[in-house]
Structures are given as structure tokens and as C-alpha cells.
Coordinates of C-alpha atoms in Angstrom, one line a residue:
X1 CA -79.0 75.4 -125.9
X2 CA -79.8 71.9 -127.2
X3 CA -77.2 69.3 -127.8
X4 CA -77.6 66.9 -130.8
X5 CA -75.7 63.9 -132.0
X6 CA -75.9 63.2 -135.7
X7 CA -75.7 59.4 -135.9
X8 CA -75.6 57.3 -139.1
X9 CA -75.3 54.1 -137.0
X10 CA -71.9 53.3 -138.6
X11 CA -68.9 52.6 -136.4
X12 CA -67.6 56.2 -135.9
X13 CA -70.9 57.9 -135.0
X14 CA -72.0 54.9 -132.9
X15 CA -68.8 55.0 -130.9
X16 CA -69.2 58.7 -130.5
X17 CA -72.8 58.3 -129.2
X18 CA -71.9 55.7 -126.5
X19 CA -68.8 57.6 -125.5
X20 CA -70.8 60.8 -125.1
X21 CA -73.2 58.9 -122.8
X22 CA -70.4 57.2 -120.8
X23 CA -68.5 60.4 -120.3
X24 CA -71.7 62.2 -119.1
X25 CA -71.9 64.8 -121.9
X26 CA -75.2 66.7 -122.3
X27 CA -77.2 65.0 -125.1
X28 CA -80.7 66.0 -125.7
X29 CA -81.5 64.4 -129.1
X30 CA -80.0 61.8 -131.5
X31 CA -80.7 62.5 -135.2
X32 CA -80.5 59.9 -138.0
X33 CA -80.9 60.9 -141.7
X34 CA -82.2 57.8 -143.5
X35 CA -81.6 57.9 -147.2
X36 CA -83.6 54.7 -147.7
X37 CA -80.5 53.1 -149.3
X38 CA -78.6 52.0 -146.2
X39 CA -77.3 48.5 -145.6
X40 CA -79.8 46.4 -143.6
X41 CA -77.1 46.1 -140.9
X42 CA -77.4 49.8 -140.3
X43 CA -81.1 49.5 -139.8
X44 CA -80.6 46.5 -137.5
X45 CA -78.1 48.5 -135.5
X46 CA -80.5 51.4 -135.2
X47 CA -83.2 49.1 -134.0
X48 CA -80.9 47.8 -131.3
X49 CA -79.9 51.3 -130.1
X50 CA -83.4 52.8 -129.9
X51 CA -84.5 51.0 -126.7
X52 CA -81.2 52.2 -125.0
X53 CA -82.0 55.8 -126.0
X54 CA -85.6 55.4 -124.7
X55 CA -84.4 54.0 -121.4
X56 CA -82.0 57.0 -121.0
X57 CA -84.7 59.5 -121.9
X58 CA -82.8 60.7 -125.0
X59 CA -85.1 61.9 -127.8
X60 CA -84.7 60.2 -131.2
X61 CA -85.5 61.8 -134.5
X62 CA -85.4 60.3 -138.0
X63 CA -85.1 62.6 -141.0
X64 CA -85.8 61.6 -144.6
X65 CA -85.1 63.1 -148.1
X66 CA -87.8 65.4 -149.4
X67 CA -88.2 63.1 -152.4
X68 CA -87.4 59.4 -152.6
X69 CA -83.7 58.7 -153.3
X70 CA -84.4 56.8 -156.5
X71 CA -86.6 59.5 -157.9
X72 CA -83.8 62.1 -157.4
X73 CA -81.3 59.6 -158.9
X74 CA -83.3 58.8 -162.1
X75 CA -86.4 61.1 -162.5
X76 CA -85.7 64.5 -161.1
X77 CA -85.8 67.2 -163.8
X78 CA -82.3 68.8 -163.8
X79 CA -81.8 72.3 -165.3
X80 CA -78.7 73.7 -166.8
X81 CA -76.9 75.9 -164.4
X82 CA -78.2 79.5 -164.5
X83 CA -81.1 78.6 -166.9
X84 CA -84.6 77.1 -166.8
X85 CA -83.6 74.5 -169.5
X86 CA -84.2 71.0 -168.4
X87 CA -81.3 69.0 -170.0
X88 CA -81.6 65.6 -168.2
X89 CA -83.5 63.6 -165.7
X90 CA -81.9 62.5 -162.5
X91 CA -78.5 63.2 -161.0
X92 CA -77.4 59.5 -161.5
X93 CA -74.8 58.0 -159.2
X94 CA -74.2 60.0 -156.0
X95 CA -70.5 60.4 -155.4
X96 CA -67.3 62.1 -156.5
X97 CA -68.0 65.7 -157.5
X98 CA -71.7 65.1 -157.6
X99 CA -72.5 64.1 -154.0
X100 CA -76.1 65.3 -154.2
X101 CA -77.3 62.9 -151.5
X102 CA -74.7 64.2 -149.0
X103 CA -75.6 67.8 -149.7
X104 CA -79.3 67.1 -149.1
X105 CA -78.4 65.2 -145.9
X106 CA -76.3 68.1 -144.5
X107 CA -79.0 70.7 -145.4
X108 CA -81.6 68.6 -143.6
X109 CA -79.4 68.1 -140.5
X110 CA -78.5 71.8 -140.4
X111 CA -82.1 72.9 -140.7
X112 CA -83.1 70.5 -137.8
X113 CA -80.3 71.3 -135.3
X114 CA -80.4 75.0 -136.1
X115 CA -78.3 76.9 -133.5
X116 CA -77.9 73.8 -131.3
X117 CA -74.6 72.1 -130.7
X118 CA -74.2 69.2 -133.1
X119 CA -71.8 66.3 -132.2
X120 CA -70.4 64.7 -135.4
X121 CA -68.6 61.4 -135.5
X122 CA -65.4 62.1 -137.4
X123 CA -62.4 60.1 -136.2
X124 CA -59.1 61.6 -135.2
X125 CA -57.3 60.1 -138.3
X126 CA -59.8 61.5 -140.8
X127 CA -57.9 64.7 -141.1
X128 CA -59.1 65.4 -144.6
X129 CA -62.6 65.9 -143.3
X130 CA -61.8 68.3 -140.5
X131 CA -61.9 71.6 -142.5
X132 CA -65.2 70.6 -144.2
X133 CA -66.8 70.3 -140.8
X134 CA -65.3 73.5 -139.4
X135 CA -68.4 75.6 -138.9
X136 CA -70.0 77.1 -135.8
X137 CA -71.9 74.7 -133.5
X138 CA -70.3 71.5 -134.9
X139 CA -68.2 69.6 -132.4
X140 CA -66.0 66.6 -133.3
X141 CA -65.6 64.6 -130.1
X142 CA -63.7 61.6 -131.6
X143 CA -61.1 64.0 -132.9
X144 CA -60.8 65.8 -129.6
X145 CA -60.5 62.4 -127.7
X146 CA -57.9 61.1 -130.2
X147 CA -60.2 58.1 -131.2
X148 CA -59.1 56.7 -134.6
X149 CA -61.4 54.7 -137.0
X150 CA -59.8 51.5 -135.8
X151 CA -60.4 52.5 -132.2
X152 CA -64.0 53.3 -132.9
X153 CA -64.6 49.9 -134.6
X154 CA -63.0 47.9 -131.8
X155 CA -65.0 49.8 -129.2
X156 CA -68.2 49.0 -131.1
X157 CA -67.3 45.4 -131.3
X158 CA -66.8 45.3 -127.5
X159 CA -70.3 46.7 -127.2
X160 CA -71.7 43.8 -129.3
X161 CA -72.3 45.8 -132.5
X162 CA -70.7 44.0 -135.5
X163 CA -72.7 44.9 -138.6
X164 CA -73.2 41.3 -139.6
X165 CA -74.9 40.6 -142.9
X166 CA -74.9 37.7 -145.4
X167 CA -72.6 35.7 -143.0
X168 CA -69.9 38.4 -142.9
X169 CA -69.0 41.5 -140.9
X170 CA -69.4 44.4 -143.3
X171 CA -66.4 46.3 -141.9
X172 CA -64.2 43.4 -142.9
X173 CA -65.2 44.0 -146.5
X174 CA -65.8 47.8 -146.6
X175 CA -63.9 50.8 -145.5
X176 CA -67.2 52.7 -144.9
X177 CA -70.6 51.2 -144.3
X178 CA -72.5 54.1 -145.9
X179 CA -75.2 53.8 -148.5
X180 CA -74.8 50.5 -150.4
X181 CA -75.0 52.4 -153.7
X182 CA -72.5 55.1 -152.8
X183 CA -70.4 56.1 -155.9
X184 CA -67.3 56.6 -153.8
X185 CA -66.6 53.0 -153.1
X186 CA -63.1 51.9 -154.1
X187 CA -62.1 48.8 -156.1
X188 CA -61.5 46.7 -153.0
X189 CA -64.9 47.4 -151.6
X190 CA -66.6 46.8 -155.0
X191 CA -64.8 43.5 -155.5
X192 CA -65.8 42.4 -152.0
X193 CA -69.4 43.3 -152.7
X194 CA -69.2 41.2 -155.9
X195 CA -67.7 38.3 -154.0
X196 CA -69.5 38.3 -150.7
X197 CA -72.6 40.5 -151.0
X198 CA -74.3 39.2 -154.1
X199 CA -77.7 40.6 -153.3
X200 CA -76.3 44.1 -153.1
X201 CA -74.3 43.6 -156.3
X202 CA -77.5 42.5 -158.1
X203 CA -79.1 45.8 -156.9
X204 CA -76.1 47.8 -158.2
X205 CA -76.6 46.2 -161.6
X206 CA -80.2 47.1 -161.6
X207 CA -79.4 50.7 -160.9
X208 CA -76.8 50.7 -163.7
X209 CA -79.4 49.6 -166.1
X210 CA -81.3 52.9 -165.5
X211 CA -78.4 55.3 -166.2
X212 CA -75.9 55.8 -169.0
X213 CA -73.4 57.3 -166.6
X214 CA -70.6 54.8 -165.7
X215 CA -70.2 54.0 -162.0
X216 CA -66.5 55.0 -162.0
X217 CA -66.1 58.3 -163.7
X218 CA -62.4 58.3 -164.2
X219 CA -62.0 54.9 -165.7
X220 CA -65.5 55.0 -167.4
X221 CA -66.4 51.6 -166.0
X222 CA -70.0 50.6 -165.5
X223 CA -71.0 48.0 -162.9
X224 CA -71.1 45.5 -165.7
X225 CA -67.6 46.4 -166.7
X226 CA -66.4 45.9 -163.1
X227 CA -68.2 42.5 -162.9
X228 CA -66.3 41.4 -166.0
X229 CA -63.1 42.7 -164.6
X230 CA -63.5 40.9 -161.3
X231 CA -64.5 37.7 -163.2
X232 CA -61.3 37.8 -165.3
X233 CA -59.2 38.5 -162.2
X234 CA -60.7 35.5 -160.4
X235 CA -60.2 33.3 -163.5
X236 CA -56.6 34.4 -163.8
X237 CA -55.9 33.7 -160.2
X238 CA -57.3 30.1 -160.6
X239 CA -55.1 29.4 -163.6
X240 CA -51.9 31.0 -162.2

């Protein structure tokens, strides 16, 4: 039986990884699924961890989408359900009820780990995610140890991992340091990206130019609508 750790190099999975090592759990392989759309801080964290894994003799494997993320987002022929009729190109934003990137990631990880034990970094206070991960061979160590998201972040900070980018710590701006173009970002995160991560905000606008679908489905707001909204809020704050 092989033991894997699915690691995204965000706070929860990284805390899980080092705690598994410190507690002496069997760990044969660390697996990272790289969408190609991660924050640079994630790649920097990965690069800092790899020498540690090598020193410990833990195998590292990196998985990638079968097709480039942007091709699937904008160019992939999409058929109407149950037919062979292509009715659009690309899935557009990944998020909400259309989490196509997540589905592809989970399929790839499942195919790689097969019947092995897969450690997954879900914190003890992420109760809404427990049932989704309730399948054979998946183990949630952080939940079992009672480690919350805040605990995981502070633990990583003590290890020297701070996800620093553009002069800020990303976890001070974002609830989750997942893909920078994730369609599940909330208003607080989006506003902070607009204010403090202008390079990524520019890239979001470039993506929006290639799709008619609004970024926020419920409100119908595009990235450009959100920029105008944030601009008005800042102007109002200055004049109040």
C-alpha cells in the first residue's frame, strides 16, 4: 500500500505535509496538480519544498491538465448534453456550478493514486467539504488532528512560508490562494486583487475580454463592472 499526499502548496496542504513528516506518518509520494494558473507564490513555495522532500527521500510527482487551461477555457468544443451538437467553444470561468478545472484535477489525482491512501489537506473547520471527500482511501489528517485554517496558516508562518508577492502576504488579502483566476473569489478577495495585485487584475481583465460570460453569475458583473464598482467605492470613501 502506497501513501500519497495531495499538495497544492497552499496553507492547509502544506501544513498537513509537514505535520505528517513531523509525526512520522508513512509518506511515499507528494503529488501536485499544476493548472498553470497558480499564483507565483505557490510556485515559489513548491520550489522551496522540493529540496526538503529530496533530502527525506520522498518522491515528488507533478501532474498537469491534458490540455492547456486556457484552451479548455476558451477553445474547447463543447457539446450539448446528450448530443453531438457543438454549441459553444470553451467552458469560460471555472467556478460556481461549472468547476471544470476542479473536476479535471480530481480525476487526475484519483487516476494517479489509484488504490493508495491519499492524504488531503482539509482543515477541521471546513465542515462543508467533509462529505465531498468521503470516499475510500481518502484521509483528512487536519480534520482528525483538529487543525483549523487559522492554525494551519500560523504553523506555516512559523516554518517560514508566507506566500509573499507584490509586497504583501497573499493570505492577508485572500481567503484561499488557489488559481488566481478562480471564479469562486468573493468580493473582498476581488477588491483586494484590484487594490494590491494589479498585475493579476490586469490578467483577469484580459481573460474577460475573451468571454461573454460575466465573472459573477448571480449579479451578472464582469471584471470590468467590478473595476468600476470598486473605483466608485474608493471615490465615495475619499469624499465622505
